[in-house]
Each structure stands twice: as structure tokens, then as C-alpha cells.
mmCIF file with all atom_site columns, C-alpha atoms in Angstrom:
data_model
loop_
_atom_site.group_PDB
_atom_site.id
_atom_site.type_symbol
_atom_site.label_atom_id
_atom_site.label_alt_id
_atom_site.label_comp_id
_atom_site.label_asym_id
_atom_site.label_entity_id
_atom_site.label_seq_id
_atom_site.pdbx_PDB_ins_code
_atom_site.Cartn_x
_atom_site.Cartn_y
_atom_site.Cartn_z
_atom_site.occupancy
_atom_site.B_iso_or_equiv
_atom_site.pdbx_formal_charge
_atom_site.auth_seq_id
_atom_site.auth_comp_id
_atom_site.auth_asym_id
_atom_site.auth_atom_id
_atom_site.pdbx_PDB_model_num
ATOM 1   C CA . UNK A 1 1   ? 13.651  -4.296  10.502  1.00 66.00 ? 1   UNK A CA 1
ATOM 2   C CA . UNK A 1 2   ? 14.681  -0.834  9.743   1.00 88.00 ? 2   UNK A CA 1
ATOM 3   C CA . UNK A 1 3   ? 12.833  2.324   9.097   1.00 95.00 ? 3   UNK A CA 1
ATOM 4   C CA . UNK A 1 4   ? 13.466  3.471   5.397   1.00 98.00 ? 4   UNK A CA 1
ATOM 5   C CA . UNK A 1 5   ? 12.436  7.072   4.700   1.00 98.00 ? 5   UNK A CA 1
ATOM 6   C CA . UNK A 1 6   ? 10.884  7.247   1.846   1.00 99.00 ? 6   UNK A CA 1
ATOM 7   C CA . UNK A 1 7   ? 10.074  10.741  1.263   1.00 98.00 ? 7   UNK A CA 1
ATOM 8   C CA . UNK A 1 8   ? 8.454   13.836  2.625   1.00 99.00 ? 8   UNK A CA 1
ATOM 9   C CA . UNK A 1 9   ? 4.327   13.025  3.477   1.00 98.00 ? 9   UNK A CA 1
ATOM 10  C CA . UNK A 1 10  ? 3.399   15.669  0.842   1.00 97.00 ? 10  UNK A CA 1
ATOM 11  C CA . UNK A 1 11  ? 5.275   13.376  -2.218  1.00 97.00 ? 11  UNK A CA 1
ATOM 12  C CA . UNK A 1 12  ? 2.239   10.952  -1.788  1.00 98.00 ? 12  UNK A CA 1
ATOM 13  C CA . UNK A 1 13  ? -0.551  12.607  -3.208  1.00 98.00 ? 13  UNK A CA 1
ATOM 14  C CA . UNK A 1 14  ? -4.039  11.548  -1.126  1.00 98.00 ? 14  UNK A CA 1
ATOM 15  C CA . UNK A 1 15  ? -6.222  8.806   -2.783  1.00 98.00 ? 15  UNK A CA 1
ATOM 16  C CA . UNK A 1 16  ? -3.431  7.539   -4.792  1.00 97.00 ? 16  UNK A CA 1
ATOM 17  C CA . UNK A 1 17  ? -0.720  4.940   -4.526  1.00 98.00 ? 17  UNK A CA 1
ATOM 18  C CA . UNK A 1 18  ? 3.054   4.884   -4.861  1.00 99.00 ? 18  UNK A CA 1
ATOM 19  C CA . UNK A 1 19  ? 5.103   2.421   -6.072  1.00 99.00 ? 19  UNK A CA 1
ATOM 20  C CA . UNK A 1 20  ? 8.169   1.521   -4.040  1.00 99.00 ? 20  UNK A CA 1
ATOM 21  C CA . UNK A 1 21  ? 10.198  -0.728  -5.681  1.00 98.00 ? 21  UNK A CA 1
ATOM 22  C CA . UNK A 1 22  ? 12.074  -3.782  -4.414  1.00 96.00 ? 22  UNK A CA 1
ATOM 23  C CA . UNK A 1 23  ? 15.181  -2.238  -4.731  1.00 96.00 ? 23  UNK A CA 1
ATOM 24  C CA . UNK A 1 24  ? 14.084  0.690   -1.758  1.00 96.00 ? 24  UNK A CA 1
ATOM 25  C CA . UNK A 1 25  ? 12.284  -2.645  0.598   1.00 96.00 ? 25  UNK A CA 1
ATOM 26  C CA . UNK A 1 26  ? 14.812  -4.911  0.354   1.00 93.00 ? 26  UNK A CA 1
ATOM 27  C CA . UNK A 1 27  ? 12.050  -7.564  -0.108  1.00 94.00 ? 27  UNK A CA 1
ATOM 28  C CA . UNK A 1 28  ? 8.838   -7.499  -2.340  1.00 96.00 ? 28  UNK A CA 1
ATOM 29  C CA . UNK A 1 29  ? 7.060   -3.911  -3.997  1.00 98.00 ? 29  UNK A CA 1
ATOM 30  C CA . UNK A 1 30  ? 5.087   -2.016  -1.593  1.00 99.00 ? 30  UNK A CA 1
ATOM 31  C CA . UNK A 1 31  ? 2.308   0.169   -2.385  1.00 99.00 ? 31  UNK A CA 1
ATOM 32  C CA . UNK A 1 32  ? 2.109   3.267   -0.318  1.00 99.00 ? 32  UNK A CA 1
ATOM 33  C CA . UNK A 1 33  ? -1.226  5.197   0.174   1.00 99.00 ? 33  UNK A CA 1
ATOM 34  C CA . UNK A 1 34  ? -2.587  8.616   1.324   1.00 98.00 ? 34  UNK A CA 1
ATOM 35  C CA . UNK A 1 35  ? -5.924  9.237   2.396   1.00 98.00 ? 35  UNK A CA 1
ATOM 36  C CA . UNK A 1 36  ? -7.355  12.132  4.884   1.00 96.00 ? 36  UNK A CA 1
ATOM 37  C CA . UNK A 1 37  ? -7.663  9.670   7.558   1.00 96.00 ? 37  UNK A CA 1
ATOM 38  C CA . UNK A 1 38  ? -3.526  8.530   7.334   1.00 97.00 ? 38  UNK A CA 1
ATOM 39  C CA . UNK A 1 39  ? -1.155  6.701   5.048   1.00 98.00 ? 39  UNK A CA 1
ATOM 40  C CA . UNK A 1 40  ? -1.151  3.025   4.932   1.00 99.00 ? 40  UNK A CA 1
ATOM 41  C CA . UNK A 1 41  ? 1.336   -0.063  2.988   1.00 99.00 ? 41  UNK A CA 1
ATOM 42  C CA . UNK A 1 42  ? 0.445   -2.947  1.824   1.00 99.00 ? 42  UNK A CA 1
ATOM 43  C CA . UNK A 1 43  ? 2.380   -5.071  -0.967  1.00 98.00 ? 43  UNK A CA 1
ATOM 44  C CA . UNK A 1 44  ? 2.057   -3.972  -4.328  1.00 98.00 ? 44  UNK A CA 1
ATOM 45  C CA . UNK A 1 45  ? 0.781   -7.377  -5.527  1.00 97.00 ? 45  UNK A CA 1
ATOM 46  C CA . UNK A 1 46  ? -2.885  -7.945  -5.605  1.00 97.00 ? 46  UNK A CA 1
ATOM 47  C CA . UNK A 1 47  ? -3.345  -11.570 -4.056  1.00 97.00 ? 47  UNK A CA 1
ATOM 48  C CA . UNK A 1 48  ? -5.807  -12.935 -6.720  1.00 96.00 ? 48  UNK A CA 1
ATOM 49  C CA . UNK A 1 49  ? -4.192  -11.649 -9.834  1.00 89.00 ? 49  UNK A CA 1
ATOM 50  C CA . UNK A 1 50  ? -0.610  -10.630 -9.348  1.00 88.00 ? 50  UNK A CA 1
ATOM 51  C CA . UNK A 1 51  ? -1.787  -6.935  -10.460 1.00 96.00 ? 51  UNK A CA 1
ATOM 52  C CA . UNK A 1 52  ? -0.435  -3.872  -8.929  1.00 98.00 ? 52  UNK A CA 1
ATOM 53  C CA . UNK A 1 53  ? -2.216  -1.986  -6.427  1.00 99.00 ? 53  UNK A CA 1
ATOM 54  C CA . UNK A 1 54  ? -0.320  1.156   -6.943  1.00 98.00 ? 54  UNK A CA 1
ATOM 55  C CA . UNK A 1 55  ? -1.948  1.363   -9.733  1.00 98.00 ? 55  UNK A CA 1
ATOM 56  C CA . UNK A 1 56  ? -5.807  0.733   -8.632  1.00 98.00 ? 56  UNK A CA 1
ATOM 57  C CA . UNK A 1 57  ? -8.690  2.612   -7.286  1.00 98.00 ? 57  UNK A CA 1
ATOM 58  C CA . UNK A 1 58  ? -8.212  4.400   -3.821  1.00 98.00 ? 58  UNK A CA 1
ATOM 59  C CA . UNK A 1 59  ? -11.341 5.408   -1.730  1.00 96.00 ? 59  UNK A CA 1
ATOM 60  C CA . UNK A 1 60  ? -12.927 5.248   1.217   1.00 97.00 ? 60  UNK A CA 1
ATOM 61  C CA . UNK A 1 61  ? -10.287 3.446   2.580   1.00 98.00 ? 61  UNK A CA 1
ATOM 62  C CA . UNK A 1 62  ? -9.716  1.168   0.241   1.00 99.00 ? 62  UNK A CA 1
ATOM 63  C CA . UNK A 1 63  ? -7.900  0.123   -2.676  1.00 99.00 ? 63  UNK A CA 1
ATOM 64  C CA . UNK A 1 64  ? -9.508  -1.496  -5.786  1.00 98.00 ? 64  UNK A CA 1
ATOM 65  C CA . UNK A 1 65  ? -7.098  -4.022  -8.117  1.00 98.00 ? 65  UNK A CA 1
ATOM 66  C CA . UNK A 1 66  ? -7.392  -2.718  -11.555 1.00 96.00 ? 66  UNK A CA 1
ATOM 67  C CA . UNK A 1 67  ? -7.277  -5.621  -13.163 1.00 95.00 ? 67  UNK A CA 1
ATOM 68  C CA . UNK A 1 68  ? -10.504 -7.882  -11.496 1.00 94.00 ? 68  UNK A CA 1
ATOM 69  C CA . UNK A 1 69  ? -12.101 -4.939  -8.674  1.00 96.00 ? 69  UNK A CA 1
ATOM 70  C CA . UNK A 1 70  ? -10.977 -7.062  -5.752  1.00 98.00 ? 70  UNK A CA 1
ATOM 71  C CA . UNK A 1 71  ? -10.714 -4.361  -3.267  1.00 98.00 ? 71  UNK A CA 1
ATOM 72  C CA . UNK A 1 72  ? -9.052  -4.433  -0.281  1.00 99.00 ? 72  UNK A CA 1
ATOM 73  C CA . UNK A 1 73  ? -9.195  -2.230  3.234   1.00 99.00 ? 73  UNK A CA 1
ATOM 74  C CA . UNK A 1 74  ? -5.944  0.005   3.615   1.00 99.00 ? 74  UNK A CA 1
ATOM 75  C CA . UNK A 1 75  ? -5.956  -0.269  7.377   1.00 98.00 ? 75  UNK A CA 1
ATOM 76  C CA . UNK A 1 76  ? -5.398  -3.606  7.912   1.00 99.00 ? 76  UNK A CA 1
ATOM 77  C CA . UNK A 1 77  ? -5.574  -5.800  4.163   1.00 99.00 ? 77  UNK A CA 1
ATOM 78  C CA . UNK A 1 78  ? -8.694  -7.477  4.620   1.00 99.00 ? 78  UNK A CA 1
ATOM 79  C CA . UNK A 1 79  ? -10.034 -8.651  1.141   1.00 98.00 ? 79  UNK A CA 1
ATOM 80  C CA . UNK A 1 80  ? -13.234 -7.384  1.270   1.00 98.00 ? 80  UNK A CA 1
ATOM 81  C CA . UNK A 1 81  ? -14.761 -9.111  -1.858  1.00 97.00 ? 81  UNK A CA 1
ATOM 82  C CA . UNK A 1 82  ? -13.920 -11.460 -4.536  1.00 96.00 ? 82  UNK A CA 1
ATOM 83  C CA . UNK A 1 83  ? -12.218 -12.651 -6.785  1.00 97.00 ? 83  UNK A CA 1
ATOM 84  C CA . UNK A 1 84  ? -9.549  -12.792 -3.962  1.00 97.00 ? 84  UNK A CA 1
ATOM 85  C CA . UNK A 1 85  ? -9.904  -14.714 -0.946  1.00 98.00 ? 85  UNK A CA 1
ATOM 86  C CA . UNK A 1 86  ? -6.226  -13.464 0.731   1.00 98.00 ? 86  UNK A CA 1
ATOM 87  C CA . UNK A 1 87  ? -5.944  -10.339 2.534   1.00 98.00 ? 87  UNK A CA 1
ATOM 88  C CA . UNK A 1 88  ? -2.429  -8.432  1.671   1.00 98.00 ? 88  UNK A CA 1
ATOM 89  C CA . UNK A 1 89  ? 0.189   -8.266  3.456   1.00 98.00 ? 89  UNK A CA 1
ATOM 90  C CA . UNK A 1 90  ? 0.833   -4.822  5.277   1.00 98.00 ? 90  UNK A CA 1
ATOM 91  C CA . UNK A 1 91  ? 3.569   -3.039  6.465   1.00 98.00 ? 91  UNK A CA 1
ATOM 92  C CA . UNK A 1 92  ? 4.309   -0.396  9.543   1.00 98.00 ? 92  UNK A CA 1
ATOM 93  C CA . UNK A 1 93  ? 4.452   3.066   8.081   1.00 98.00 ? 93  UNK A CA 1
ATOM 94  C CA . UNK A 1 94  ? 4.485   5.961   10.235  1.00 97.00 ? 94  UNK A CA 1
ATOM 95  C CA . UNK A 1 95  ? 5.249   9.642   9.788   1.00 98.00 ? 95  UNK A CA 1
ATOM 96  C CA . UNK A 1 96  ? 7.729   11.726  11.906  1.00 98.00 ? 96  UNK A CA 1
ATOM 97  C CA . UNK A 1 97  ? 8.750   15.313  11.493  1.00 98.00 ? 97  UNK A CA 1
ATOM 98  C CA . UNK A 1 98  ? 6.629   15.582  8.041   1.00 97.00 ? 98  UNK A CA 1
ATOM 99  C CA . UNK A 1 99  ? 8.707   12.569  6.558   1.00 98.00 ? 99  UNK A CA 1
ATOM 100 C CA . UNK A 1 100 ? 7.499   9.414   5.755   1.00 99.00 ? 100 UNK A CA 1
ATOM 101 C CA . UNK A 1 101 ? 9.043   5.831   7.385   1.00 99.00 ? 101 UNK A CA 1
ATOM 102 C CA . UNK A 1 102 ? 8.432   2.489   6.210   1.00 99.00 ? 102 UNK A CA 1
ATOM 103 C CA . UNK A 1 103 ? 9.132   -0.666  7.926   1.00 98.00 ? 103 UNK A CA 1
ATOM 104 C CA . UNK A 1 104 ? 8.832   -3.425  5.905   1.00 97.00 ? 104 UNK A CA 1
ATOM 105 C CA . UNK A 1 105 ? 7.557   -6.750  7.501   1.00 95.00 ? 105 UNK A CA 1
ATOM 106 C CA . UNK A 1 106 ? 8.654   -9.674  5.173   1.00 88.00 ? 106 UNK A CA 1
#
């Protein structure tokens, strides 16, 4: 796959996630997030409820669906409690000269 830039790192404010629609992947939504530690992409599609993640809880390193608290680590998609029992998918994002590449992985 290729490396889509998808902004400068300071358009993704920390502890919160971006949408990036399936138009800009090519594929499925992704939900991009920014945390002190790094910035991380998983799909935008909680795995329990088809909810977006974009739109849930961010911290600690984790994002919360909004619709039924799943949560779910950034770093790697591990569900971490129920009502899902997937982990979601994640993508390669990386950032290089203060902009912000994402590779997706469908």
C-alpha cells in the first residue's frame, strides 16, 4: 500500500479522534488518534456495534465506543472488555517531517 498524507500532526488534536473517510483510504473509515505517547489508526467501526470510534472516549491509551463502552487499546486493537469480543483492525501510521502518513492495511 501507499502512504496517504493526511495532514500536518498538529490537525489531530491529542485525546481525540479523526474521521478519515473512505473516500481518503480507499477501503473502510479509519479513525486517527493523538495521545502524548504517539498517534495510532484503527478502523472507525467499533466491532460489536458498528459505532464510530472517532467519535468515542480517548484516554489512557484507549478508545471507548460511545455507543456500548467497549474500549479498545490504541496501540495494537485489543478489545479490552465487553460487549465486543474482536479486536480492530489497525493501520501503519507514522509521522515524517511534522506530517502525518497513513498506510492503510485492508
Amino acid at each position: 500500500m501507499t502512504n496517504i498524507d493526511i495532514g500536518a500532526e498538529e490537525d489531530f488534536p491529542l485525546e481525540e479522534g479523526v474521521y478519515i473517510g473512505h473516500e481518503v483510504t480507499g477501503g473502510e473509515p479509519i479513525a486517527v488518534f493523538r495521545t502524548d505517547e504517539g498517534i495510532y489508526a484503527l478502523n472507525d467501526r467499533c466491532t460489536h456495534g458498528n459505532y464510530s470510534l472517532s467519535e468515542g472516549w480517548v484516554e489512557d491509551g484507549t478508545v471507548e465506543c460511545p455507543k456500548h463502552a467497549s474500549s479498545f487499546c490504541l496501540a495494537n486493537g485489543k478489545v479490552l472488555n465487553l460487549p465486543a469480543t474482536e479486536d480492530a483492525p489497525t493501520h501503519r501510521i507514522e509521522v515524517v517531517d511534522g506530517r502525518v502518513l497513513l498506510t492503510p492495511q485492508f
